[in-house]
Coordinates of C-alpha atoms and ligand atoms in Angstrom, one line a residue:
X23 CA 45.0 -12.1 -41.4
X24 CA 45.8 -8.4 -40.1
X25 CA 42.3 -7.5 -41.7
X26 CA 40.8 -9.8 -39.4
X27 CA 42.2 -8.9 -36.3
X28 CA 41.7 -5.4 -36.9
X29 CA 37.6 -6.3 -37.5
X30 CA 37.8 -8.6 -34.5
X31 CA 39.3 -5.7 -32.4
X32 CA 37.2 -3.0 -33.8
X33 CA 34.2 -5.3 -33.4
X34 CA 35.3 -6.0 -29.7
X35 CA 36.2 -2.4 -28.9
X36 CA 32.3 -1.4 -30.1
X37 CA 30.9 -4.2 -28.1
X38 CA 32.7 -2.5 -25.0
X39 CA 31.2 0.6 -25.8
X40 CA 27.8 -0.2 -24.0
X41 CA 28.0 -1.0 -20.5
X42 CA 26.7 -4.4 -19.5
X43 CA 22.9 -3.8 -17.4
X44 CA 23.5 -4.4 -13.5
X45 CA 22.4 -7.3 -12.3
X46 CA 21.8 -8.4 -8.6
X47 CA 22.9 -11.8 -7.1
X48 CA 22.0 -11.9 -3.1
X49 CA 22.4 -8.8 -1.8
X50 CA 25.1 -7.0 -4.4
X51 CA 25.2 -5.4 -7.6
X52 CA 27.4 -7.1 -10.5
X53 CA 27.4 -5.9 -13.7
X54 CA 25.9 -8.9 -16.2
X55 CA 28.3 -11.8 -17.4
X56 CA 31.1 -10.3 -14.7
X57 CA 31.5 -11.9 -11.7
X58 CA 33.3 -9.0 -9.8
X59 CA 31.1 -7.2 -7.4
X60 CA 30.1 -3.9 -8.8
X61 CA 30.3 -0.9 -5.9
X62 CA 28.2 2.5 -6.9
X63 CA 30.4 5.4 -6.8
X64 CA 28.4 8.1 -7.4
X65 CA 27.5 11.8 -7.5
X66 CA 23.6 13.0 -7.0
X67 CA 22.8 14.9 -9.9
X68 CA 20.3 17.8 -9.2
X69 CA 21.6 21.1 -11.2
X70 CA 19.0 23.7 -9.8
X71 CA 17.6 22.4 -7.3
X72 CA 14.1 20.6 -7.0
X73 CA 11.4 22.7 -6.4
X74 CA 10.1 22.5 -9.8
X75 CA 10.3 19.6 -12.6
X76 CA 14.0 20.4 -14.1
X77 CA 15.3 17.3 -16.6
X78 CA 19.2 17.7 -16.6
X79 CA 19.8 14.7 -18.9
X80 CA 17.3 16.0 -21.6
X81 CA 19.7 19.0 -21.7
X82 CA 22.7 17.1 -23.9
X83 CA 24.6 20.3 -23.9
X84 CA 24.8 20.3 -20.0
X85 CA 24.9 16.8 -19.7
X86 CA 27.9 16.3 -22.2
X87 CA 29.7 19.5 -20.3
X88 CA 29.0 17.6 -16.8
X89 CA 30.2 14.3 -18.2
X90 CA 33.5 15.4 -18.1
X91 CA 33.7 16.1 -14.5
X92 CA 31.9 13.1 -13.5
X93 CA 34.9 11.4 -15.6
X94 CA 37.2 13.2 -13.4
X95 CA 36.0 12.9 -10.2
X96 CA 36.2 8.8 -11.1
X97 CA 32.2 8.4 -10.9
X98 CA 30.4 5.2 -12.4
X99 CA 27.2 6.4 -11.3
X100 CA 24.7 9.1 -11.2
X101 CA 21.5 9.5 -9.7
X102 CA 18.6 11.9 -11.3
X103 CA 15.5 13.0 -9.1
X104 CA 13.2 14.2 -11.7
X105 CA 12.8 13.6 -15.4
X106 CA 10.5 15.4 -18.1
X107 CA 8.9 11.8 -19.5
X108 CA 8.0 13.9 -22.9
X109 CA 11.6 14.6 -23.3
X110 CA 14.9 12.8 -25.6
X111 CA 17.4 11.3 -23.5
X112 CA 19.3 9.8 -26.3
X113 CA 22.2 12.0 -25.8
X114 CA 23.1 12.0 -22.6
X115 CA 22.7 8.6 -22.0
X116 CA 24.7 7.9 -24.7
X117 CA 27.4 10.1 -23.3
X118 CA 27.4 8.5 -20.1
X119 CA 27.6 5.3 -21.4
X120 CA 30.6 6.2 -23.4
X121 CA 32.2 7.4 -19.9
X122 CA 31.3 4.5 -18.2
X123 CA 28.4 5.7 -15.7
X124 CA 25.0 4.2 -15.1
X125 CA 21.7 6.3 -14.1
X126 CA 19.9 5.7 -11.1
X127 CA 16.6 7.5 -11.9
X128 CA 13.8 8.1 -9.5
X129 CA 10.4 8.2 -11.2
X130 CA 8.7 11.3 -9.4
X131 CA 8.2 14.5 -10.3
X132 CA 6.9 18.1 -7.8
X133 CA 3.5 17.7 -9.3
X134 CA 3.1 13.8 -9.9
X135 CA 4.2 12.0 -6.6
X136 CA 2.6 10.6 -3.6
X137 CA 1.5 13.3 -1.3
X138 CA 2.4 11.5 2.0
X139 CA 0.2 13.8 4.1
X140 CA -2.8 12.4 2.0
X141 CA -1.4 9.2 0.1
X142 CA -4.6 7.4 -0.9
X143 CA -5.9 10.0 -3.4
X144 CA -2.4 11.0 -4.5
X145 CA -2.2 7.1 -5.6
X146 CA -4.1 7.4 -8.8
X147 CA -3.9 5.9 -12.5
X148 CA -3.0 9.4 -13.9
X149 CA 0.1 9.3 -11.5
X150 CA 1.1 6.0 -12.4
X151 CA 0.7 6.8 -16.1
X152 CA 3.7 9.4 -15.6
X153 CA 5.5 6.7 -13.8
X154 CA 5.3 3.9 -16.1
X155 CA 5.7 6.2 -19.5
X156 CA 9.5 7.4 -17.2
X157 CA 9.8 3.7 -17.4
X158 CA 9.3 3.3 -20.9
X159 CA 11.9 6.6 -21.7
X160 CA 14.8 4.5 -19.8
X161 CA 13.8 1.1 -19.9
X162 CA 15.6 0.6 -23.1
X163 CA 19.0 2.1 -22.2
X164 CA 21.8 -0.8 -20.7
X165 CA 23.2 2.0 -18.4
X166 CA 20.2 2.5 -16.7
X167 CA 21.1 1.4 -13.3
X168 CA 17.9 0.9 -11.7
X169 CA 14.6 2.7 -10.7
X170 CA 13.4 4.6 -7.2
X171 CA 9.9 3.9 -6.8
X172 CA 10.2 6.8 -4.2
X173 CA 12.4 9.3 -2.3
X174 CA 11.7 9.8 1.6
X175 CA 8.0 9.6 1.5
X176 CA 8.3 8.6 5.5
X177 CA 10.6 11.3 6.8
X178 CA 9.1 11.2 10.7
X179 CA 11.7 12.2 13.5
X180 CA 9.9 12.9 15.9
X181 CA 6.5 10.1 16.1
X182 CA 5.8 7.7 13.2
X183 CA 3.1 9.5 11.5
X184 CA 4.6 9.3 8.3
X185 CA 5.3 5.6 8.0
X186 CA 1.2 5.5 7.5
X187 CA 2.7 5.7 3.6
X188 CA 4.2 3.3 3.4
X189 CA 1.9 0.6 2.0
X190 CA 1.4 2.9 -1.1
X191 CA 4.9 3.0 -1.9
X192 CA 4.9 -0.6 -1.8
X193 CA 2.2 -0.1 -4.2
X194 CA 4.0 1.8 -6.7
X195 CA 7.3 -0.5 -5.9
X196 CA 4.6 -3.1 -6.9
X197 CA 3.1 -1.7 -10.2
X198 CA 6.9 -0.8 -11.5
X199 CA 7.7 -4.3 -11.3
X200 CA 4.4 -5.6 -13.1
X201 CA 4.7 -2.9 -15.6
X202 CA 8.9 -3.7 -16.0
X203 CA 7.7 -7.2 -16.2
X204 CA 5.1 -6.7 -18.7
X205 CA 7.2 -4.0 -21.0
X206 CA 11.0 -4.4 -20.5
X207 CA 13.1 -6.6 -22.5
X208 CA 15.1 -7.0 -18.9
X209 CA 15.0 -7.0 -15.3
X210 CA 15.3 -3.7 -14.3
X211 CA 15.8 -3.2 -10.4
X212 CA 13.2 -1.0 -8.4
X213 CA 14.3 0.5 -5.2
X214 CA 13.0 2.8 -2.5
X215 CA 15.2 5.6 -1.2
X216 CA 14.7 6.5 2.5
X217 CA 15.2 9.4 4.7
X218 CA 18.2 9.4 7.2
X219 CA 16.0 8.8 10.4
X220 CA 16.3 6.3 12.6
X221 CA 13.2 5.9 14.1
X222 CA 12.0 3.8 11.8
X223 CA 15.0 3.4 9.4
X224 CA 15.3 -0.8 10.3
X225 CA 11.7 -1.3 10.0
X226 CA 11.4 0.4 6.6
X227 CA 14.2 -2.1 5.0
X228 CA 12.6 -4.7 6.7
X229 CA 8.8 -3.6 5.4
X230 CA 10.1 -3.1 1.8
X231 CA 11.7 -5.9 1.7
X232 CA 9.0 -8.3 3.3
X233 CA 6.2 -10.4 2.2
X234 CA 5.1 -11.2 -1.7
X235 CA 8.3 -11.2 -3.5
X236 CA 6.1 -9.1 -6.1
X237 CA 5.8 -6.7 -4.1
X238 CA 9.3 -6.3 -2.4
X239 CA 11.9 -4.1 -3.4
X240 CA 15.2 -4.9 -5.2
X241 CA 17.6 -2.6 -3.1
X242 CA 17.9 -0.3 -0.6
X243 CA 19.3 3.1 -0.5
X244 CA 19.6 5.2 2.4
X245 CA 20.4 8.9 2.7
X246 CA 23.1 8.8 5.0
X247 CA 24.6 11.9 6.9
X248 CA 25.5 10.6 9.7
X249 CA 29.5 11.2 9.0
X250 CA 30.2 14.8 9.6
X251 CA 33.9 16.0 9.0
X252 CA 37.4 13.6 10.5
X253 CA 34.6 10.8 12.1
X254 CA 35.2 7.6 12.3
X255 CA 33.8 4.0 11.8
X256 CA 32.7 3.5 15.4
X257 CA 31.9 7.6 15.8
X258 CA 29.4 7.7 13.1
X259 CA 27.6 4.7 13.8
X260 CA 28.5 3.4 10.5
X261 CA 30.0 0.4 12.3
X262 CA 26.5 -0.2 14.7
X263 CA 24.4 0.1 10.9
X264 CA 26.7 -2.6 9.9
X265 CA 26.0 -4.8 13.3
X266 CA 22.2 -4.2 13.2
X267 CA 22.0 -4.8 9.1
X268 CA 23.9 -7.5 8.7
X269 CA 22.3 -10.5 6.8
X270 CA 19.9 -7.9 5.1
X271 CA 19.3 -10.2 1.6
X272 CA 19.0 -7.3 -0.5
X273 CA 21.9 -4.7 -1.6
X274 CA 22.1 -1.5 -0.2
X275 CA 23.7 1.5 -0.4
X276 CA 24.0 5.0 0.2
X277 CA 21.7 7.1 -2.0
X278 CA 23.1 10.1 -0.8
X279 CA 25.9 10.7 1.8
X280 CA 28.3 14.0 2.4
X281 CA 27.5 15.9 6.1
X282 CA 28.7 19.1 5.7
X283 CA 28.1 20.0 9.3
X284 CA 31.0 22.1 10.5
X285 CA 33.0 21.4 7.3
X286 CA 33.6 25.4 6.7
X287 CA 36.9 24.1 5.3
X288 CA 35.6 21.7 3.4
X289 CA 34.4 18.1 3.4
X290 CA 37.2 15.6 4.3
X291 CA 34.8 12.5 2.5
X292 CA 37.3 10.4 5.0
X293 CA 33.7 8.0 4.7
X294 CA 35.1 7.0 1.9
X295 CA 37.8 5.0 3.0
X296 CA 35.1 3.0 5.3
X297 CA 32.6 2.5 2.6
X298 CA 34.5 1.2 0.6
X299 CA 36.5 -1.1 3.0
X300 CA 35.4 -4.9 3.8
X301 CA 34.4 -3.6 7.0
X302 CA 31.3 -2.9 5.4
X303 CA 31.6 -4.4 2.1
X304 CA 29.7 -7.5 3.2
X305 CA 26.2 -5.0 3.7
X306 CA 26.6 -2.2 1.4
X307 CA 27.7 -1.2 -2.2
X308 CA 28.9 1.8 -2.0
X309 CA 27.0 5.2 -2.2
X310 CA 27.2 8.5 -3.7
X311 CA 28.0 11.8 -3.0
X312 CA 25.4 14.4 -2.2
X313 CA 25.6 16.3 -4.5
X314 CA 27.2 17.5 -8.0
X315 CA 26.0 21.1 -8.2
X316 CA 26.4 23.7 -6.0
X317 CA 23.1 25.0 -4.8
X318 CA 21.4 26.7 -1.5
X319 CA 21.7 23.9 0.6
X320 CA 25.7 24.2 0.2
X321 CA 26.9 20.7 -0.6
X322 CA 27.7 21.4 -4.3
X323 CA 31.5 19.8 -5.7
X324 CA 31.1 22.4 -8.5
X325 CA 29.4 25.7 -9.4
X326 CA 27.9 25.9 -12.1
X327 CA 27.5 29.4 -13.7
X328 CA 25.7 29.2 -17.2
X329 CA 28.0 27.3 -19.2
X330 CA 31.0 27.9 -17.1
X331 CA 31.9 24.9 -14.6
X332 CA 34.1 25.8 -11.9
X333 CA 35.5 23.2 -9.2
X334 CA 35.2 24.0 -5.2
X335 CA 37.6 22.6 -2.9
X336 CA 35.1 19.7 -2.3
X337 CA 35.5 18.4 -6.0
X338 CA 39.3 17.7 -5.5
X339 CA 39.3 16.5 -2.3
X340 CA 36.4 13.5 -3.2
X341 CA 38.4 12.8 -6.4
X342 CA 41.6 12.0 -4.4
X343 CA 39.6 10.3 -2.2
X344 CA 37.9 8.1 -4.9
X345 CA 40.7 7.6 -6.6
X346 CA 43.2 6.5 -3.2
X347 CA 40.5 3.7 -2.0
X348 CA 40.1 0.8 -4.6
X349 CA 37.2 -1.6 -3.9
X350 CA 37.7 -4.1 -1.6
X351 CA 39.2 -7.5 -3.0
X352 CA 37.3 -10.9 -3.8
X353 CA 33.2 -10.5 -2.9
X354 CA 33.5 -8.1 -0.3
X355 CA 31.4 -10.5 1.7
X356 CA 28.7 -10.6 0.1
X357 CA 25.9 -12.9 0.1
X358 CA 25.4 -14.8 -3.3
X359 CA 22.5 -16.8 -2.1
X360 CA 19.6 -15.4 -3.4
X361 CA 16.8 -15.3 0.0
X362 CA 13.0 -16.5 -1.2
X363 CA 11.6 -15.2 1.9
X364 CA 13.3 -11.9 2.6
X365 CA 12.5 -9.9 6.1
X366 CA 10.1 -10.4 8.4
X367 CA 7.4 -7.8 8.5
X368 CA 7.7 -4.8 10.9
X369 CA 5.7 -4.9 13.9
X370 CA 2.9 -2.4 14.6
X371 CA 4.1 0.3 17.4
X372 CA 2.5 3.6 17.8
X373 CA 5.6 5.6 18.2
X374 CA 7.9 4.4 15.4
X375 CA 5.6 2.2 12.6
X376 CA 2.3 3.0 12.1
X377 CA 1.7 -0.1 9.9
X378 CA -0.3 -3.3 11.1
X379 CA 0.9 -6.4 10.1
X380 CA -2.4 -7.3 8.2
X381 CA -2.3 -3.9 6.5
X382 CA -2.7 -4.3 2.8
X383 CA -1.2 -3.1 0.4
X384 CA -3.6 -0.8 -1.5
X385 CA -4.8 -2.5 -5.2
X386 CA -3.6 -1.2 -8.4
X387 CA -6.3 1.5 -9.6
X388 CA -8.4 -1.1 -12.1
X389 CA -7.8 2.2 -14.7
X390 CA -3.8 1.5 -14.7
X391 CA -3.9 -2.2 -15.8
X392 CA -4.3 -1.0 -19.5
X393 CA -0.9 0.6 -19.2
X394 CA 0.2 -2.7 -17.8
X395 CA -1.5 -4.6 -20.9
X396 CA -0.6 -1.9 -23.5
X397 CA 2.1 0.1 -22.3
X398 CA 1.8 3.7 -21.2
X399 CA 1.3 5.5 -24.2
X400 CA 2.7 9.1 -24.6
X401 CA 4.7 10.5 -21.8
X402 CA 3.0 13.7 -21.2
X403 CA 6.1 15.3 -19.5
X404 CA 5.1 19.2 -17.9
X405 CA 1.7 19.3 -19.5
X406 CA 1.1 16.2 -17.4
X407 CA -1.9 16.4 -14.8
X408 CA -1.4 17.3 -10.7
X409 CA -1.9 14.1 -9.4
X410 CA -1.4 14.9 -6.2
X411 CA -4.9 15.3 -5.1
X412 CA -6.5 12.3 -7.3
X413 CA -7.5 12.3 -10.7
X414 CA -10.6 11.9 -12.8
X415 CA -9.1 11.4 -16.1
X416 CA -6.5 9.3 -17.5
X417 CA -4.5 9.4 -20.5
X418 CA -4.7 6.9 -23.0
X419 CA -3.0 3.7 -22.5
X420 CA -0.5 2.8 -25.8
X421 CA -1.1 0.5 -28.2
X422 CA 2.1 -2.4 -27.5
X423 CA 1.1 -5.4 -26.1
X424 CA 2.8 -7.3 -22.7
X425 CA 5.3 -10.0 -22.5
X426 CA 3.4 -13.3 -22.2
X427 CA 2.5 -14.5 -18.8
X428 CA 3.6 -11.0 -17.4
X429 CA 0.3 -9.8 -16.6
X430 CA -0.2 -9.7 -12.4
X431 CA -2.9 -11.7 -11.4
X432 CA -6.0 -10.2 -9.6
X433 CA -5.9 -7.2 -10.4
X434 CA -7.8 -5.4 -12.9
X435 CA -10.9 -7.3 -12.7
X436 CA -12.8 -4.7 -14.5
X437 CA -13.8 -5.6 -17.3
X438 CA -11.0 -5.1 -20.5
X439 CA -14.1 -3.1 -22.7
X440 CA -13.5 0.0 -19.7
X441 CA -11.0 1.5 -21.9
X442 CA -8.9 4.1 -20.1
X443 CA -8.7 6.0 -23.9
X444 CA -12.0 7.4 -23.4
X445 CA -10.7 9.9 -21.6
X446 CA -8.2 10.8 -23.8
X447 CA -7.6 14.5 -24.4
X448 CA -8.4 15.5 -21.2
X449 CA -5.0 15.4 -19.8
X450 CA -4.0 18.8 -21.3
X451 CA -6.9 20.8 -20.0
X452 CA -7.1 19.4 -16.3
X453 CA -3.6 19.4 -16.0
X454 CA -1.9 23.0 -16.7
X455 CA 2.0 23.0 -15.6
X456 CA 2.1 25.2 -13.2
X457 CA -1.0 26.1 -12.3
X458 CA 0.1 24.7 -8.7
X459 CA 2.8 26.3 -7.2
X460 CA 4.1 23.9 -4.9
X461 CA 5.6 26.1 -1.4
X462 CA 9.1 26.2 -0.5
X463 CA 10.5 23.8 1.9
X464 CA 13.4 25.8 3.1
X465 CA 11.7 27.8 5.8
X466 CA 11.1 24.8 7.5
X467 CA 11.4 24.4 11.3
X468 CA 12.0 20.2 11.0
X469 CA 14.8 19.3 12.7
X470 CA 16.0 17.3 9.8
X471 CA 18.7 19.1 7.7
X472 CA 17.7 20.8 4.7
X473 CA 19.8 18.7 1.9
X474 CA 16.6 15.7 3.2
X475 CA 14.2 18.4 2.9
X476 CA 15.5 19.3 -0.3
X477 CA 15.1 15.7 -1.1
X478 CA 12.2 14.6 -0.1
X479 CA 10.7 17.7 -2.2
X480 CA 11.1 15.9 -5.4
X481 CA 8.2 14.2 -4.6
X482 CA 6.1 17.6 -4.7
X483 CA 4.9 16.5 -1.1
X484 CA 2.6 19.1 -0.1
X485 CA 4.0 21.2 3.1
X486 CA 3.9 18.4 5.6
X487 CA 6.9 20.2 7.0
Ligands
NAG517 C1 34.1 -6.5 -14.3 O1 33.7 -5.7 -13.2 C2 34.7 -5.0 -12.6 C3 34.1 -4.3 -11.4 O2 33.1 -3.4 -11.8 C4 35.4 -4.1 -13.5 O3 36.5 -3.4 -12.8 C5 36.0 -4.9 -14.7 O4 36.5 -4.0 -15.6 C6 34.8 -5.7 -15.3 N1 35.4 -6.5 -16.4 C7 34.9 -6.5 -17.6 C8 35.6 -7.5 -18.5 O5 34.1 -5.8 -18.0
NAG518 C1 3.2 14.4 11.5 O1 3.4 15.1 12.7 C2 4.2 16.2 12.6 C3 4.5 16.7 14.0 O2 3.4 16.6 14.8 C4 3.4 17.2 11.8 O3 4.2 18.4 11.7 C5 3.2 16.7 10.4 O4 2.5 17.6 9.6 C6 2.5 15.3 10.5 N1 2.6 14.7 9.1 C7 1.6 14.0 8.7 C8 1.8 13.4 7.3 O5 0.5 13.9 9.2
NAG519 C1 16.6 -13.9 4.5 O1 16.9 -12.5 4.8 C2 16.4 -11.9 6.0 C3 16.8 -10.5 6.0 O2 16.5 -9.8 4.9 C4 16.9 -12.7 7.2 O3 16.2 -12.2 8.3 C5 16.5 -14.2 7.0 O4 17.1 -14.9 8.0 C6 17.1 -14.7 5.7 N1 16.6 -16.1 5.5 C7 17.5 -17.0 5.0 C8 16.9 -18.4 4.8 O5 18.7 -16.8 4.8

């Protein structure tokens, strides 16, 4: 009888040992077969920087020494912004599943992104072939949180020029889910991650979240600096978000937060204590904290020094913050209902949304459906093609086949025998790593602050600054 129990325990602590995949009910985050509401707390994770594809969770040595910290700090969360899709993330993902912490993973890299200055030719097979074989490195992994489709492709402050993007992101937010659909043994949520400018802030949850439930997104996140130093609730406008967003049917949350303007001494993270309160429980889930490492933009909790890790006054000061404000109790306020119809659709205004109602949403390249059908075949990782200007080639779709009754409808009329392996090969001679040297965005004279810049250079956009 001892035996028993001991198997029963040892079976139950091994069970344990993977985290359960997030699920979303309404418009919050719960983590599958729990009913309490699950709130991110979280720490962007971009050691180096972002002006060129760097993969910190195919590095297991750097990820296992990180780990630790993230334990510390009281993280369940972590948020990537670029990942080699050649590379083994075994490790790492294994490591953070041990410590309890889910990957939020956006699926751009610098040279294989929508170029929001020219989108149309910058949404190409080739590109999505990079996205979808990301996809199929994580898909299999319970701890991975969810997907962004993109990262502050409309980053207008000043005019609405930017929002003229928009319909290809819904694209890509689009093809993720048909390809999830199609390849995934589960549901795995798609977001969009948007820049901290209000001009066009409300229309963008409402766009992404509006019209053919196919092509909606499953949360929001918003990089949020609007809380600089000993602010308040009301100061911040936190409390005016929460007025204007309320009834949103979606979750959202802060995909990165942390002004450090006039924090000399430091960062109070006093946000904390709102976020994570019920007076804004009922809209958001929680956020995390720009950002882990400490780089030139200056919002680093640690320094990181070769294999040395050394904390800054930041990393203590979030910890005791994380670890003084529990969640809030019961649902928070959340909505459970889940909402068919979700927003209504922005209207068209010259100075802050550029999109017409009637605007499509551009059609999946007919080259890309055979990734749908047959999964995306090797991930080519840093010897994968620029997209950014179009693409003539495409690499070979896989050999898998899709879930049943996954496949979108209407798209891919061309004909099946149009075999996107033809043009297999190619990739590695068009496609040189490299060969475009993608400019520096920290000269820029954008009134935006530089940690957005920073940002929205994951996606390799091509100096629209
Ligand atoms: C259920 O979720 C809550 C909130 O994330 C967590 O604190 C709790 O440990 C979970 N319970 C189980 C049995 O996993
Ligand atoms: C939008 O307008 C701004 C300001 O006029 C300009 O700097 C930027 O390059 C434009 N961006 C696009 C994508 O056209
Ligand atoms: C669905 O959610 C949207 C906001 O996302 C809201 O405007 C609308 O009223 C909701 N509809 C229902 C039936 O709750």
């Amino acid at each position: 009888m001892k035996v028993s129990t001991l198997v029963i325990a040892a079976a139950a602590t091994l069970a344990n040992a993977a985290l359960a995949p997030i699920e979303i009910k309404g418009n919050a985050f719960y983590q599958k077969g729990n009913d309490t509401r699950f709130y991110i707390r979280g720490v962007d994770y971009q050691p180096g920087g972002s002006s060129e594809l760097a993969d910190p969770i195919a590095d297991a040595k750097g990820c296992k020494r990180d780990v630790e910290y993230f334990k510390e700090l009281g993280v369940n969360t972590i948020r990537v912004y670029s990942v080699d899709s050649s590379a083994d993330h075994d490790e790492c993902m294994k490591a953070l599943d041990d410590a309890g912490i889910y990957l939020l993973l956006d699926v751009n890299t610098p040279h294989q992104s929508l170029n929001r200055a020219d989108p149309d030719p910058s949404y190409n097979a080739a590109y999505l072939q990079n996205v979808f074989a990301i996809i199929d490195k994580f898909k299999d992994y319970d701890n991975t949180f969810g997907f962004f489709a993109a990262n502050e492709v409309i980053n207008s402050v000043d005019g609405a020029n930017t929002t003229e993007a928009a319909p290809y992101v819904k694209a890509v937010v689009r093809d993720m889910k048909a390809y999830i659909k199609a390849q995934a043994k589960r549901k795995i949520p798609v977001g969009y991650s948007a820049a901290d400018v209000q001009t066009s802030r409300f229309q963008q949850m409402q766009y992404f979240n509006c019209g053919d439930e196919d092509e909606r997104i499953d949360m929001f996140g918003m990089n949020d600096y609007s809380w600089c130093g000993d602010s308040s609730f009301e100061k911040s406008g936190y409390k005016a978000n929460v007025d204007q967003y309320t009834g949103y049917s979606i979750p959202m949350f802060f995909s990165e937060f942390g002004c450090n303007k006039g924090t000399q001494n430091g960062r109070p993270f006093t946000e904390i204590e709102a976020l994570y309160s019920d007076k804004m429980s009922s809209v958001y889930s929680g956020g995390l904290v720009y950002e882990y490492s400490q780089e030139d933009s200056n919002y680093g909790l640690v320094e990181l020094n070769g294999d040395s890790v050394k904390k800054l006054k930041d990393f203590d000061t979030l910890k005791k913050q994380f670890a003084k404000v529990q969640d809030p109790s019961g649902d928070g306020g959340a909505s459970t209902s889940s909402n068919s119809t979700g927003s209504p659709c922005p209207s068209y205004d010259e100075k802050t949304w550029m999109v017409k109602e009637d605007d499509k949403v551009p059609p999946m390249p007919s080259e890309a459906m055979d990734y749908i059908k047959h999964g995306a075949g090797k991930g080519l990782g840093t010897a994968a093609p620029d997209t950014q200007a179009g693409a003539t080639s495409f690499p070979p779709a896989g050999s898998g086949t899709a879930n049943p009754d996954s496949l979108p409808s209407g798209s891919g009329s061309s004909s099946d025998s149009s075999s996107s392996g033809s043009s297999s090969g190619s990739s590695s001679s068009s496609g040189a790593a490299g060969a475009v040297k993608v400019p520096q965005v920290f000269s820029s004279t954008a009134i935006i602050p530089s940690v957005m810049l920073a940002a929205a250079f994951v996606f390799g956009v091509n100096t629209v600054f």
